[in-house]
Coordinates of C-alpha atoms in Angstrom, one line a residue:
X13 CA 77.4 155.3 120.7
X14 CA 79.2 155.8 124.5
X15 CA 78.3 159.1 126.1
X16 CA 81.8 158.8 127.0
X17 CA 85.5 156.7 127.9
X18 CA 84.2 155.6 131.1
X19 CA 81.5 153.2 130.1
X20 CA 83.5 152.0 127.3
X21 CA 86.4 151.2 130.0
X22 CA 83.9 149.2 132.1
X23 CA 82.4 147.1 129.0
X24 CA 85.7 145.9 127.7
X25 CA 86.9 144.7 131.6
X26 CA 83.6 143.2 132.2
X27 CA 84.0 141.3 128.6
X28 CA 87.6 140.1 128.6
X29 CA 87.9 139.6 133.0
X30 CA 91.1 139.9 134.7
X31 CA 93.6 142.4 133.2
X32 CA 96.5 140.2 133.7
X33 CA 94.9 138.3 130.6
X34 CA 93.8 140.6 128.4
X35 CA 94.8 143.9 126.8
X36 CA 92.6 146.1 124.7
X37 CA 95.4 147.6 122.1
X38 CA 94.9 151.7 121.7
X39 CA 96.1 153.6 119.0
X40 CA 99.3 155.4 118.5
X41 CA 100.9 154.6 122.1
X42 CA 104.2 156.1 122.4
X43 CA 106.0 152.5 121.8
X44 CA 103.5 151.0 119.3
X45 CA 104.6 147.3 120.1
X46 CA 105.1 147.3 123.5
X47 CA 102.1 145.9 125.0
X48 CA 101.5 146.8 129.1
X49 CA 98.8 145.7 131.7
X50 CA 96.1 148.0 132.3
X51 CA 96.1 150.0 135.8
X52 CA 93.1 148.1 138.3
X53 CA 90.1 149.1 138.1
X54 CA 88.8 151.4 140.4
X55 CA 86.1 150.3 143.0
X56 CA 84.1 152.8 143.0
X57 CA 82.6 152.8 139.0
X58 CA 79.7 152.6 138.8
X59 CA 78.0 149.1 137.8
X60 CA 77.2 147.4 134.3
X61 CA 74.0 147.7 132.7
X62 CA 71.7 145.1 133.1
X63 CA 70.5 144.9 129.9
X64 CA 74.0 143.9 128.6
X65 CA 74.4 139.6 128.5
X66 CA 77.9 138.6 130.1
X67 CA 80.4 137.4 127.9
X68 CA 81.4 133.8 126.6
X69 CA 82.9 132.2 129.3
X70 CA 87.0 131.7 129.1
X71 CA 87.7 127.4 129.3
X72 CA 90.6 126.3 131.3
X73 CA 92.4 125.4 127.8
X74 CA 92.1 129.3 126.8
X75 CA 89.2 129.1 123.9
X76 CA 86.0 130.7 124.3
X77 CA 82.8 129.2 124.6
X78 CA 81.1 130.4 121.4
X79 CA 77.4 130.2 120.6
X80 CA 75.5 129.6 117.7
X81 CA 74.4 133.3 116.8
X82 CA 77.8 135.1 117.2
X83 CA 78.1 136.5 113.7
X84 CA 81.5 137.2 113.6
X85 CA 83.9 136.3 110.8
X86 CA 87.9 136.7 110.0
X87 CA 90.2 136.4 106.9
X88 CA 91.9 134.5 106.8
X89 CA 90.4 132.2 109.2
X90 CA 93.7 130.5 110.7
X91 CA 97.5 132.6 110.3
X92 CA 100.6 130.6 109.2
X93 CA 103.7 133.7 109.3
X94 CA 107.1 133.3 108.7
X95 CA 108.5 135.0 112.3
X96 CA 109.8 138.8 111.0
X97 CA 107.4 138.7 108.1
X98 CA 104.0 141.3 107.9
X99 CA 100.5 139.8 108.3
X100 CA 96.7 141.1 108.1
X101 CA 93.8 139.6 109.6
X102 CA 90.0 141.4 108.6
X103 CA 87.5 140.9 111.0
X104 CA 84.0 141.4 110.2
X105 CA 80.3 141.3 111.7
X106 CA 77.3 139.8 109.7
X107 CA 74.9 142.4 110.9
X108 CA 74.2 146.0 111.9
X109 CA 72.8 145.6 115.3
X110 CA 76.1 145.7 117.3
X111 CA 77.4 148.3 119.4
X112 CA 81.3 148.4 118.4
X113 CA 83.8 145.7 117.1
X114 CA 87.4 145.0 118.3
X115 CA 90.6 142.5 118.7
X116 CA 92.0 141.9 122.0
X117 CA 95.7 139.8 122.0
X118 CA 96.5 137.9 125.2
X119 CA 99.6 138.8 127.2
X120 CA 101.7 135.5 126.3
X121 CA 104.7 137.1 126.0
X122 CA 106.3 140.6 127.5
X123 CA 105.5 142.4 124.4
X124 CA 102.6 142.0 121.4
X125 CA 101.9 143.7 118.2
X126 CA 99.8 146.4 118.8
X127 CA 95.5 145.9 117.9
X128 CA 93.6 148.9 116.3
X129 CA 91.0 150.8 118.5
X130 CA 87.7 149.3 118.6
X131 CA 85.2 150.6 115.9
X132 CA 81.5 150.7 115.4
X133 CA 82.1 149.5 111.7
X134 CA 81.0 145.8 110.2
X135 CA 84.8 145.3 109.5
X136 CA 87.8 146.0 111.3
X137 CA 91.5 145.0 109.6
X138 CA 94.6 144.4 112.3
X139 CA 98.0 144.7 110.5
X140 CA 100.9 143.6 111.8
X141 CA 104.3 145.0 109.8
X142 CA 106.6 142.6 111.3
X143 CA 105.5 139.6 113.2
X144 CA 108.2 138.8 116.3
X145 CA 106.5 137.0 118.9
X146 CA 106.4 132.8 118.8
X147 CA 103.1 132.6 121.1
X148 CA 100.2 135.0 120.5
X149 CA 96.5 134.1 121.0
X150 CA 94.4 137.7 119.5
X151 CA 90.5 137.3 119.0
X152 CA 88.3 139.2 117.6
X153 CA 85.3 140.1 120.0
X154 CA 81.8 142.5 118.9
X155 CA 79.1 143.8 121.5
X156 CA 75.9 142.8 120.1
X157 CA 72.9 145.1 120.9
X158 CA 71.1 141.5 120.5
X159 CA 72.6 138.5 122.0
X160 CA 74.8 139.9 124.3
X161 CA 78.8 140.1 123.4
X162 CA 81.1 137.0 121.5
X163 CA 84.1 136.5 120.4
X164 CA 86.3 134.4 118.2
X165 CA 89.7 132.8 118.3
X166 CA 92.1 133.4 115.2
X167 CA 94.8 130.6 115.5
X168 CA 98.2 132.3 114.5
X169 CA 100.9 129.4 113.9
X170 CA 104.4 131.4 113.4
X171 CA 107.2 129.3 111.9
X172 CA 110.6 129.1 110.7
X173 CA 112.4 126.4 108.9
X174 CA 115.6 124.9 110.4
X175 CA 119.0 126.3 110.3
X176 CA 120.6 123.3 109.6
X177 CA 119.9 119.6 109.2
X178 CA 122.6 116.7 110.0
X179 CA 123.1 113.3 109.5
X180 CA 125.7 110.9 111.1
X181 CA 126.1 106.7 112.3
X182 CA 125.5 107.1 116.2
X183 CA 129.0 106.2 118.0
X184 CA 130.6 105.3 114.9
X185 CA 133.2 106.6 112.5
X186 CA 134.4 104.7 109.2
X187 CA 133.7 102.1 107.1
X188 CA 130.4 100.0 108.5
X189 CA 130.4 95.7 109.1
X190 CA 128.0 93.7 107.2
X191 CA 125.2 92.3 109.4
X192 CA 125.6 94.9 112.1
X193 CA 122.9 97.2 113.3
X194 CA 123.6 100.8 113.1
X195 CA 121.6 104.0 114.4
X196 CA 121.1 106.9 111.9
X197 CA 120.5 110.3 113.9
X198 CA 119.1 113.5 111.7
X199 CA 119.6 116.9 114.7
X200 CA 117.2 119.3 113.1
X201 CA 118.5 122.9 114.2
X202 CA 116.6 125.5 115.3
X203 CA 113.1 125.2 113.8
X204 CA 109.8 126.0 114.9
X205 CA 107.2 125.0 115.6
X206 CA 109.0 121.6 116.1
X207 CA 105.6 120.2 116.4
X208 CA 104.6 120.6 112.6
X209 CA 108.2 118.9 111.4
X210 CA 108.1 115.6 109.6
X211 CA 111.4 114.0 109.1
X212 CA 111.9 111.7 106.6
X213 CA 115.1 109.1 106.2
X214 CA 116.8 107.9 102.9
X215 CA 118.9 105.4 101.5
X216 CA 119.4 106.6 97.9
X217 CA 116.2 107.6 96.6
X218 CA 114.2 105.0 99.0
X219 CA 112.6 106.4 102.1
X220 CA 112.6 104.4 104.9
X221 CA 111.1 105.8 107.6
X222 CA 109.1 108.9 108.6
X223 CA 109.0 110.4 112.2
X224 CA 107.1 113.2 113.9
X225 CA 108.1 115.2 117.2
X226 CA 105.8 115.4 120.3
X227 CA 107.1 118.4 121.3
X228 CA 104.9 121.5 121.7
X229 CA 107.4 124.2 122.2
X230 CA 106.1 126.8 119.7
X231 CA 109.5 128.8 119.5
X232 CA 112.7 127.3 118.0
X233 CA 114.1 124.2 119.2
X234 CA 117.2 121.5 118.0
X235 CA 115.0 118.4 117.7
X236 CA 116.9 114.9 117.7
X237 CA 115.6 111.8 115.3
X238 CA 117.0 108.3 114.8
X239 CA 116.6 105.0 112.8
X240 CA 118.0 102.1 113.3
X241 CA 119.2 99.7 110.3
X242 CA 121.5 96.8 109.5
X243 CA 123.4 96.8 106.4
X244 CA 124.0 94.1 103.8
X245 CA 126.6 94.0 101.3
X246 CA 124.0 95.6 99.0
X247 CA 124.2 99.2 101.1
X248 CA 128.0 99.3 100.1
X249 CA 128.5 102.4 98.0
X250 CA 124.6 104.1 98.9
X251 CA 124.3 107.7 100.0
X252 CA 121.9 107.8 103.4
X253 CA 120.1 111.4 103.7
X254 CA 117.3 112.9 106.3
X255 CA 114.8 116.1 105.4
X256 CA 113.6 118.3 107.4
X257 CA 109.7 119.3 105.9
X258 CA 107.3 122.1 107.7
X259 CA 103.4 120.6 107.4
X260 CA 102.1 124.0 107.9
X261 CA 98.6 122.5 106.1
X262 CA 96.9 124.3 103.0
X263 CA 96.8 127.5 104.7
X264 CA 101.1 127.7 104.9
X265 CA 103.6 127.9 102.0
X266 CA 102.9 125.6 99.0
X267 CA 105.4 123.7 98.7
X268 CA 106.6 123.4 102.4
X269 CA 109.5 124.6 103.7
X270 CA 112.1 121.7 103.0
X271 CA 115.6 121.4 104.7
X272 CA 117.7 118.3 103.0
X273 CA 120.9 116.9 105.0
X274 CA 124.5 116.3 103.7
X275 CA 124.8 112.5 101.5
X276 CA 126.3 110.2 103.7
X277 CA 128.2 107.5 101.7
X278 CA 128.5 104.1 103.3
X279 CA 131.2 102.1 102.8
X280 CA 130.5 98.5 104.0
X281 CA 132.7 96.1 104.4
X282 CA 131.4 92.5 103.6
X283 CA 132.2 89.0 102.2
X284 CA 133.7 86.9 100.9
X285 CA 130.5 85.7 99.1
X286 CA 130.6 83.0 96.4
X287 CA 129.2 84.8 93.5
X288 CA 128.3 81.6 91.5
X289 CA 125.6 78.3 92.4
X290 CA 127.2 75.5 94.0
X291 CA 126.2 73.5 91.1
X292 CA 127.3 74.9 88.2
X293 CA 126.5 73.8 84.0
X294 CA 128.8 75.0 81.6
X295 CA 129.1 73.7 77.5
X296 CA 132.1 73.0 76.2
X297 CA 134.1 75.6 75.1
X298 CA 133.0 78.0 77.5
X299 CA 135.3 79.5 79.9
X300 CA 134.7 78.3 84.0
X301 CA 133.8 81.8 85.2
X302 CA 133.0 81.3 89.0
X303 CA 134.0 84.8 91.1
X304 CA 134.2 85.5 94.6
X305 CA 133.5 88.6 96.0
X306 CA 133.9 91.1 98.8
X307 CA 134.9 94.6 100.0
X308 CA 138.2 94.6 100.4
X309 CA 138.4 92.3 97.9
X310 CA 139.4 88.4 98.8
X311 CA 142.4 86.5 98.1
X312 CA 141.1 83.7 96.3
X313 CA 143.1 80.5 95.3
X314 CA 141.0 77.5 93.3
X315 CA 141.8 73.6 94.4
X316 CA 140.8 70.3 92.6
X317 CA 141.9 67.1 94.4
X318 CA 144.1 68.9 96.4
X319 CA 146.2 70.6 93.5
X320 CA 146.4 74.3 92.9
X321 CA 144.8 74.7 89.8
X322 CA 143.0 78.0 87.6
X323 CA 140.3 77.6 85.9
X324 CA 139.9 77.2 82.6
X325 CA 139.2 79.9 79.9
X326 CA 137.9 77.0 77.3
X327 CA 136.0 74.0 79.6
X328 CA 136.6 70.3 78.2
X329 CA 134.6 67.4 79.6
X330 CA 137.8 66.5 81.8
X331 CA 137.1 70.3 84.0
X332 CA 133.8 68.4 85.2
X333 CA 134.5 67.7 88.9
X334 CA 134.7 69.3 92.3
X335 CA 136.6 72.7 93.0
X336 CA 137.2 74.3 95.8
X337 CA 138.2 78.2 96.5
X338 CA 140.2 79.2 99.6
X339 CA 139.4 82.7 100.2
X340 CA 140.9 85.4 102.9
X341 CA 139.8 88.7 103.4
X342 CA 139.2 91.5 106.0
X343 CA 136.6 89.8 107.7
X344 CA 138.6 86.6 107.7
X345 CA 138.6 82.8 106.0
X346 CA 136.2 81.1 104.0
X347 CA 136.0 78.3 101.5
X348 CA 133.5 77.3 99.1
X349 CA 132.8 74.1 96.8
X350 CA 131.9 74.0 93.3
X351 CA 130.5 71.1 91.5
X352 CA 131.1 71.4 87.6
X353 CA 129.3 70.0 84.9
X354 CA 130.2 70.3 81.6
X355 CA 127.8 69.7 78.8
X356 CA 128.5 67.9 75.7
X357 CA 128.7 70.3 72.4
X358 CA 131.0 73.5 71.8
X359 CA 130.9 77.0 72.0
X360 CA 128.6 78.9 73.9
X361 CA 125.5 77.9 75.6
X362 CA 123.9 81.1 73.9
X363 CA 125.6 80.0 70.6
X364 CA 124.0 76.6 71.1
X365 CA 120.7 78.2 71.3
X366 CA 121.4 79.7 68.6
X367 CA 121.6 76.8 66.3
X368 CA 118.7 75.3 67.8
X369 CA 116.6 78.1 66.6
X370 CA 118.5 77.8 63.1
X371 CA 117.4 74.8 62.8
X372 CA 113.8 75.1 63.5
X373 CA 113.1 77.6 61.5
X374 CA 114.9 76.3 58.2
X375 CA 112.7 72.9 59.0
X376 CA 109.7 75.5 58.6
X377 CA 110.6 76.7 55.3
X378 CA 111.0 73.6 54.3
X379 CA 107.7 72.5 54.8
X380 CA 106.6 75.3 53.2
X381 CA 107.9 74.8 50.1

């Protein structure tokens, strides 16, 4: 549709400005993805017909101004690439009055994947075999006999899931205090874009907590998260975990890309704790079962009125009374006081229930009868 290269030269350099920007890609250079600035343009060319409309204008923030007739249309609409992996993008104009269609890739970084020659088709596909650049901003642009030229933005979001993911206790080594605050830190390594990574925190299969980076680096970056947490006696024994998950949205990989951390298992130490109420019923014949607990374990001795007693395996109305345990553990000295009641009739309270229910229902039958 040019009478010849010249022309052609000027209408791309009017459309896409400065040619520290912009490159128009041609076919088969002798390095086919190495990307370098056009030479300036010469003074002395002659000037752009005025029939032509200037082109969308370029916003500070790098997207074009588009307007409402631009027909222009890609597929897909938005690229989510693994980096090293192939990708195709099809652009394609809605109607026939246009004077040629083309992609354009802006000069981010020192090399790009090389864009096909512009074509007077209604379509025009840009493969790329083997995507290795973390920042790239191509568009799609067509010269409109009607309407003058526009252009259109195809967002390329290239990823990579971490390398590793690690959890450890901030500033602590070994077994963990009862009541004490502690800081979990999950180092994500070497992911990208960091911006898109939600990491989540676990104890056992519970999450508690989610957190997102602000970071917009778009290559890879170690990204640091923590959550503070205070154990109980409870936590003794739990595995704690972090994962590392991609939200590339419905145009990435279904499911995301998931990176899980090593189980780390807490060991708490805690107590003594009284593992019985204060006040405590038993029937006669049942054993005085009253245990104190704790990690290590307690040394526990049992007092009534001052003597050193155990307690009983069968209870008799003499057991009621007061009882106190001395206890000693890791975390140091505690005693506890136990008031004991026992109720009047033998064997269990279960088997005493038991015999209530007995009796109930034989007083039925004999009404029936």
């Amino acid at each position: 549709m040019f009478a010849s290269a010249r022309p052609i030269t000027l209408l791309l350099l009017h459309l896409f400005g400065s040619a520290a920007s912009y490159s128009i890609h041609k076919p088969a250079p002798p390095l086919p993805w190495q990307v370098s600035a056009p030479s300036p343009v010469p003074s002395d060319l002659p000037s752009f017909p005025s029939s032509v409309i200037p082109p969308p204008v370029i916003s500070n923030t790098g997207e074009s101004t588009k307007t409402a007739h631009c027909p222009l249309t890609t597929s897909p609409s938005i690229v989510v690439v693994r980096f090293g992996d192939p990708f195709t993008v099809n652009c394609s104009v809605g109607k026939m009055n246009f004077s040629a269609l083309g992609w354009a890739v802006h000069l981010e970084a020192p090399a790009a994947p090389a864009a096909p020659e512009f074509t007077t088709n209604q379509s025009l596909v840009w493969s790329v075999e083997r995507m290795t650049q973390w920042s790239i901003e191509p568009k799609c642009y067509a010269l409109c006999d009607q309407g003058g030229p526009c252009d259109i933005d195809v967002p390329v979001i290239v990823y990579k899931p971490p390398d590793l993911v690690f959890l450890s206790v901030v500033d602590h080594s070994g077994p963990m205090f009862e009541g004490r605050e502690y800081t979990l830190q999950c180092v994500v390594h070497d992911v990208a874009p960091v911006g898109h990574l939600t990491v989540t925190f676990y104890r056992g299969q519970s999450a508690l907590g989610q957190l997102q980076s602000n970071n917009t680096e778009k290559s890879p970056v170690t990204e640091v998260f923590t959550l503070d947490i205070i154990l109980s006696k409870e936590d003794d024994g739990v595995q704690y975990w972090c994962e590392a998950e991609l939200e590339l949205g419905p145009d990435g990989p279904q499911p995301p890309p998931v990176v899980t951390s090593q189980k780390l298992n807490a060991t708490v130490l805690f107590g003594p704790h009284l593992a019985c109420p204060t006040k405590l019923q038993v029937r006669e014949g049942e054993s005085l079962a009253c245990e104190v607990r704790g990690n290590p374990q307690p040394l526990v001795t049992w007092y009534r009125d001052g003597q050193k007693v155990a307690l009983p395996a069968h209870s008799d109305r003499k057991h009621a009374g007061k009882y106190t345990a001395w206890t000693k553990g890791h975390l140091g000295q505690k005693n506890f006081t136990v008031e004991v009641e026992v109720l009047f009739g033998r064997g269990t309270a279960n088997s005493f229930n038991g015999y209530f229910l007995l009796a109930i229902i034989l007083i039925q039958m004999i009404k029936w009868l």
